[in-house]
């Protein structure tokens, strides 16, 4: 499954951005979907994850209350709304998806478990 991420860019601290991740094929239903990020010299970390149909979400501690993940299964797309952005949110953001049927309420928060990845999109937040 090919994932196409979009929406990154440059923004001043306190601003907002919305990332999108679309699966270019609809041959497999996608269950857990997620966003991870990686800053230079840092390990890839979970930003947010969402179960199929959106019933369950999980967030990294550093983004709770500021970021919101959502999805539109009919469009094979998920979104990451990022608000109150901080310079430390600067990173390359990657979307990921899994077609394994863990059930409609399960979110996967470990990068290694995701078989499908989009190319990263750069988010830069200036102070």
PDB file of C-alpha atoms in Angstrom:
ATOM      1  CA  UNK A   1       0.000   0.000   0.000  1.00  0.00           C
ATOM      2  CA  UNK A   2       1.411   3.366  -1.011  1.00  0.00           C
ATOM      3  CA  UNK A   3       0.808   6.234   1.368  1.00  0.00           C
ATOM      4  CA  UNK A   4       1.031   9.836   0.281  1.00  0.00           C
ATOM      5  CA  UNK A   5       1.623  12.431   2.972  1.00  0.00           C
ATOM      6  CA  UNK A   6       1.097  16.132   2.442  1.00  0.00           C
ATOM      7  CA  UNK A   7       0.606  19.365   4.325  1.00  0.00           C
ATOM      8  CA  UNK A   8       3.990  20.010   5.882  1.00  0.00           C
ATOM      9  CA  UNK A   9       5.668  23.373   5.756  1.00  0.00           C
ATOM     10  CA  UNK A  10       6.964  26.273   7.757  1.00  0.00           C
ATOM     11  CA  UNK A  11       5.008  28.006  10.487  1.00  0.00           C
ATOM     12  CA  UNK A  12       5.714  30.349  13.369  1.00  0.00           C
ATOM     13  CA  UNK A  13       5.411  29.150  16.943  1.00  0.00           C
ATOM     14  CA  UNK A  14       1.799  29.129  18.042  1.00  0.00           C
ATOM     15  CA  UNK A  15       0.557  28.463  14.545  1.00  0.00           C
ATOM     16  CA  UNK A  16      -1.249  25.485  13.043  1.00  0.00           C
ATOM     17  CA  UNK A  17      -0.778  22.994  10.243  1.00  0.00           C
ATOM     18  CA  UNK A  18      -2.795  20.037   9.015  1.00  0.00           C
ATOM     19  CA  UNK A  19      -1.137  16.975   7.596  1.00  0.00           C
ATOM     20  CA  UNK A  20      -2.934  14.461   5.400  1.00  0.00           C
ATOM     21  CA  UNK A  21      -2.064  10.879   4.580  1.00  0.00           C
ATOM     22  CA  UNK A  22      -3.857   9.118   1.773  1.00  0.00           C
ATOM     23  CA  UNK A  23      -3.599   5.502   0.748  1.00  0.00           C
ATOM     24  CA  UNK A  24      -3.311   5.476  -3.035  1.00  0.00           C
ATOM     25  CA  UNK A  25      -4.870   2.027  -3.356  1.00  0.00           C
ATOM     26  CA  UNK A  26      -8.033   0.788  -1.690  1.00  0.00           C
ATOM     27  CA  UNK A  27      -7.431  -2.920  -2.134  1.00  0.00           C
ATOM     28  CA  UNK A  28      -6.896  -3.509   1.566  1.00  0.00           C
ATOM     29  CA  UNK A  29      -8.866  -2.063   4.451  1.00  0.00           C
ATOM     30  CA  UNK A  30      -6.558  -0.101   6.709  1.00  0.00           C
ATOM     31  CA  UNK A  31      -6.843  -0.639  10.412  1.00  0.00           C
ATOM     32  CA  UNK A  32      -4.507   1.283  12.683  1.00  0.00           C
ATOM     33  CA  UNK A  33      -3.041   4.453  11.162  1.00  0.00           C
ATOM     34  CA  UNK A  34      -0.491   6.690  12.766  1.00  0.00           C
ATOM     35  CA  UNK A  35       1.900   9.589  12.523  1.00  0.00           C
ATOM     36  CA  UNK A  36       5.468   9.417  13.727  1.00  0.00           C
ATOM     37  CA  UNK A  37       8.141  12.082  13.625  1.00  0.00           C
ATOM     38  CA  UNK A  38      11.882  12.184  13.636  1.00  0.00           C
ATOM     39  CA  UNK A  39      14.053  15.165  14.392  1.00  0.00           C
ATOM     40  CA  UNK A  40      17.766  15.245  13.476  1.00  0.00           C
ATOM     41  CA  UNK A  41      19.772  13.034  15.792  1.00  0.00           C
ATOM     42  CA  UNK A  42      16.645  11.725  17.491  1.00  0.00           C
ATOM     43  CA  UNK A  43      14.787   8.460  17.319  1.00  0.00           C
ATOM     44  CA  UNK A  44      11.475   8.187  15.539  1.00  0.00           C
ATOM     45  CA  UNK A  45       8.646   8.788  18.006  1.00  0.00           C
ATOM     46  CA  UNK A  46       4.925   8.321  18.006  1.00  0.00           C
ATOM     47  CA  UNK A  47       2.889  11.452  17.465  1.00  0.00           C
ATOM     48  CA  UNK A  48      -0.611   9.988  17.218  1.00  0.00           C
ATOM     49  CA  UNK A  49      -2.424   6.825  16.231  1.00  0.00           C
ATOM     50  CA  UNK A  50      -6.032   6.032  15.410  1.00  0.00           C
ATOM     51  CA  UNK A  51      -7.992   2.828  15.101  1.00  0.00           C
ATOM     52  CA  UNK A  52     -10.170   1.841  12.189  1.00  0.00           C
ATOM     53  CA  UNK A  53     -13.357   3.927  12.242  1.00  0.00           C
ATOM     54  CA  UNK A  54     -11.660   6.338  14.642  1.00  0.00           C
ATOM     55  CA  UNK A  55     -13.041   4.947  17.864  1.00  0.00           C
ATOM     56  CA  UNK A  56      -9.690   4.850  19.660  1.00  0.00           C
ATOM     57  CA  UNK A  57      -6.837   7.330  19.545  1.00  0.00           C
ATOM     58  CA  UNK A  58      -3.492   7.608  21.274  1.00  0.00           C
ATOM     59  CA  UNK A  59      -1.013  10.463  21.431  1.00  0.00           C
ATOM     60  CA  UNK A  60       2.572  11.041  22.366  1.00  0.00           C
ATOM     61  CA  UNK A  61       2.847  12.896  25.663  1.00  0.00           C
ATOM     62  CA  UNK A  62       4.441  15.949  24.094  1.00  0.00           C
ATOM     63  CA  UNK A  63       1.511  16.613  21.751  1.00  0.00           C
ATOM     64  CA  UNK A  64      -1.480  15.771  23.928  1.00  0.00           C
ATOM     65  CA  UNK A  65      -3.994  18.577  23.938  1.00  0.00           C
ATOM     66  CA  UNK A  66      -2.421  20.258  20.908  1.00  0.00           C
ATOM     67  CA  UNK A  67      -2.682  17.705  18.102  1.00  0.00           C
ATOM     68  CA  UNK A  68      -5.728  15.801  16.886  1.00  0.00           C
ATOM     69  CA  UNK A  69      -5.761  12.757  14.638  1.00  0.00           C
ATOM     70  CA  UNK A  70      -8.809  11.838  12.599  1.00  0.00           C
ATOM     71  CA  UNK A  71      -9.651   9.739   9.569  1.00  0.00           C
ATOM     72  CA  UNK A  72     -12.075   9.321   6.712  1.00  0.00           C
ATOM     73  CA  UNK A  73     -12.157   5.650   5.868  1.00  0.00           C
ATOM     74  CA  UNK A  74     -14.233   6.234   2.741  1.00  0.00           C
ATOM     75  CA  UNK A  75     -11.317   8.265   1.400  1.00  0.00           C
ATOM     76  CA  UNK A  76      -8.561   6.044   2.835  1.00  0.00           C
ATOM     77  CA  UNK A  77      -7.182   9.192   4.417  1.00  0.00           C
ATOM     78  CA  UNK A  78      -6.183  10.298   7.863  1.00  0.00           C
ATOM     79  CA  UNK A  79      -5.367  13.758   9.131  1.00  0.00           C
ATOM     80  CA  UNK A  80      -3.193  15.283  11.796  1.00  0.00           C
ATOM     81  CA  UNK A  81      -4.351  18.692  12.943  1.00  0.00           C
ATOM     82  CA  UNK A  82      -1.477  20.396  14.742  1.00  0.00           C
ATOM     83  CA  UNK A  83      -2.142  23.503  16.807  1.00  0.00           C
ATOM     84  CA  UNK A  84      -0.108  25.626  19.217  1.00  0.00           C
ATOM     85  CA  UNK A  85       3.005  24.458  17.436  1.00  0.00           C
ATOM     86  CA  UNK A  86       6.339  24.794  19.188  1.00  0.00           C
ATOM     87  CA  UNK A  87       9.881  24.874  17.798  1.00  0.00           C
ATOM     88  CA  UNK A  88      10.446  21.449  19.336  1.00  0.00           C
ATOM     89  CA  UNK A  89       7.751  20.061  17.016  1.00  0.00           C
ATOM     90  CA  UNK A  90      10.159  20.614  14.138  1.00  0.00           C
ATOM     91  CA  UNK A  91      10.781  17.251  12.510  1.00  0.00           C
ATOM     92  CA  UNK A  92      10.074  15.094   9.517  1.00  0.00           C
ATOM     93  CA  UNK A  93       6.618  13.619   9.957  1.00  0.00           C
ATOM     94  CA  UNK A  94       5.817  10.161   8.602  1.00  0.00           C
ATOM     95  CA  UNK A  95       2.451   8.529   8.217  1.00  0.00           C
ATOM     96  CA  UNK A  96       2.046   4.802   8.673  1.00  0.00           C
ATOM     97  CA  UNK A  97      -0.706   2.257   8.234  1.00  0.00           C
ATOM     98  CA  UNK A  98      -1.420  -1.366   8.948  1.00  0.00           C
ATOM     99  CA  UNK A  99      -3.911  -3.663   7.247  1.00  0.00           C
ATOM    100  CA  UNK A 100      -3.700  -6.319   9.961  1.00  0.00           C
ATOM    101  CA  UNK A 101      -7.096  -6.843  11.483  1.00  0.00           C
ATOM    102  CA  UNK A 102      -6.411  -6.292  15.174  1.00  0.00           C
ATOM    103  CA  UNK A 103     -10.007  -5.282  15.564  1.00  0.00           C
ATOM    104  CA  UNK A 104     -11.744  -1.942  15.088  1.00  0.00           C
ATOM    105  CA  UNK A 105     -10.696  -0.478  18.443  1.00  0.00           C
ATOM    106  CA  UNK A 106      -7.011  -1.311  18.510  1.00  0.00           C
ATOM    107  CA  UNK A 107      -4.321   1.253  17.844  1.00  0.00           C
ATOM    108  CA  UNK A 108      -0.742   0.301  17.149  1.00  0.00           C
ATOM    109  CA  UNK A 109       1.798   2.633  18.706  1.00  0.00           C
ATOM    110  CA  UNK A 110       5.038   0.879  17.796  1.00  0.00           C
ATOM    111  CA  UNK A 111       6.731   1.926  14.574  1.00  0.00           C
ATOM    112  CA  UNK A 112       8.106  -1.543  13.929  1.00  0.00           C
ATOM    113  CA  UNK A 113       4.612  -2.976  13.632  1.00  0.00           C
ATOM    114  CA  UNK A 114       3.645  -0.784  10.715  1.00  0.00           C
ATOM    115  CA  UNK A 115       4.327  -2.283   7.290  1.00  0.00           C
ATOM    116  CA  UNK A 116       3.254   0.711   5.205  1.00  0.00           C
ATOM    117  CA  UNK A 117       4.913   4.103   5.321  1.00  0.00           C
ATOM    118  CA  UNK A 118       4.631   7.339   3.450  1.00  0.00           C
ATOM    119  CA  UNK A 119       7.514   9.571   2.550  1.00  0.00           C
ATOM    120  CA  UNK A 120       8.178  12.088   5.239  1.00  0.00           C
ATOM    121  CA  UNK A 121       6.928  15.620   5.145  1.00  0.00           C
ATOM    122  CA  UNK A 122       8.968  18.349   6.802  1.00  0.00           C
ATOM    123  CA  UNK A 123       7.405  20.508   9.498  1.00  0.00           C
ATOM    124  CA  UNK A 124       9.454  23.491  10.626  1.00  0.00           C
ATOM    125  CA  UNK A 125       8.329  25.703  13.485  1.00  0.00           C
ATOM    126  CA  UNK A 126      10.244  28.910  14.023  1.00  0.00           C
ATOM    127  CA  UNK A 127      10.412  30.752  17.334  1.00  0.00           C
TER     128      UNK A 127
END
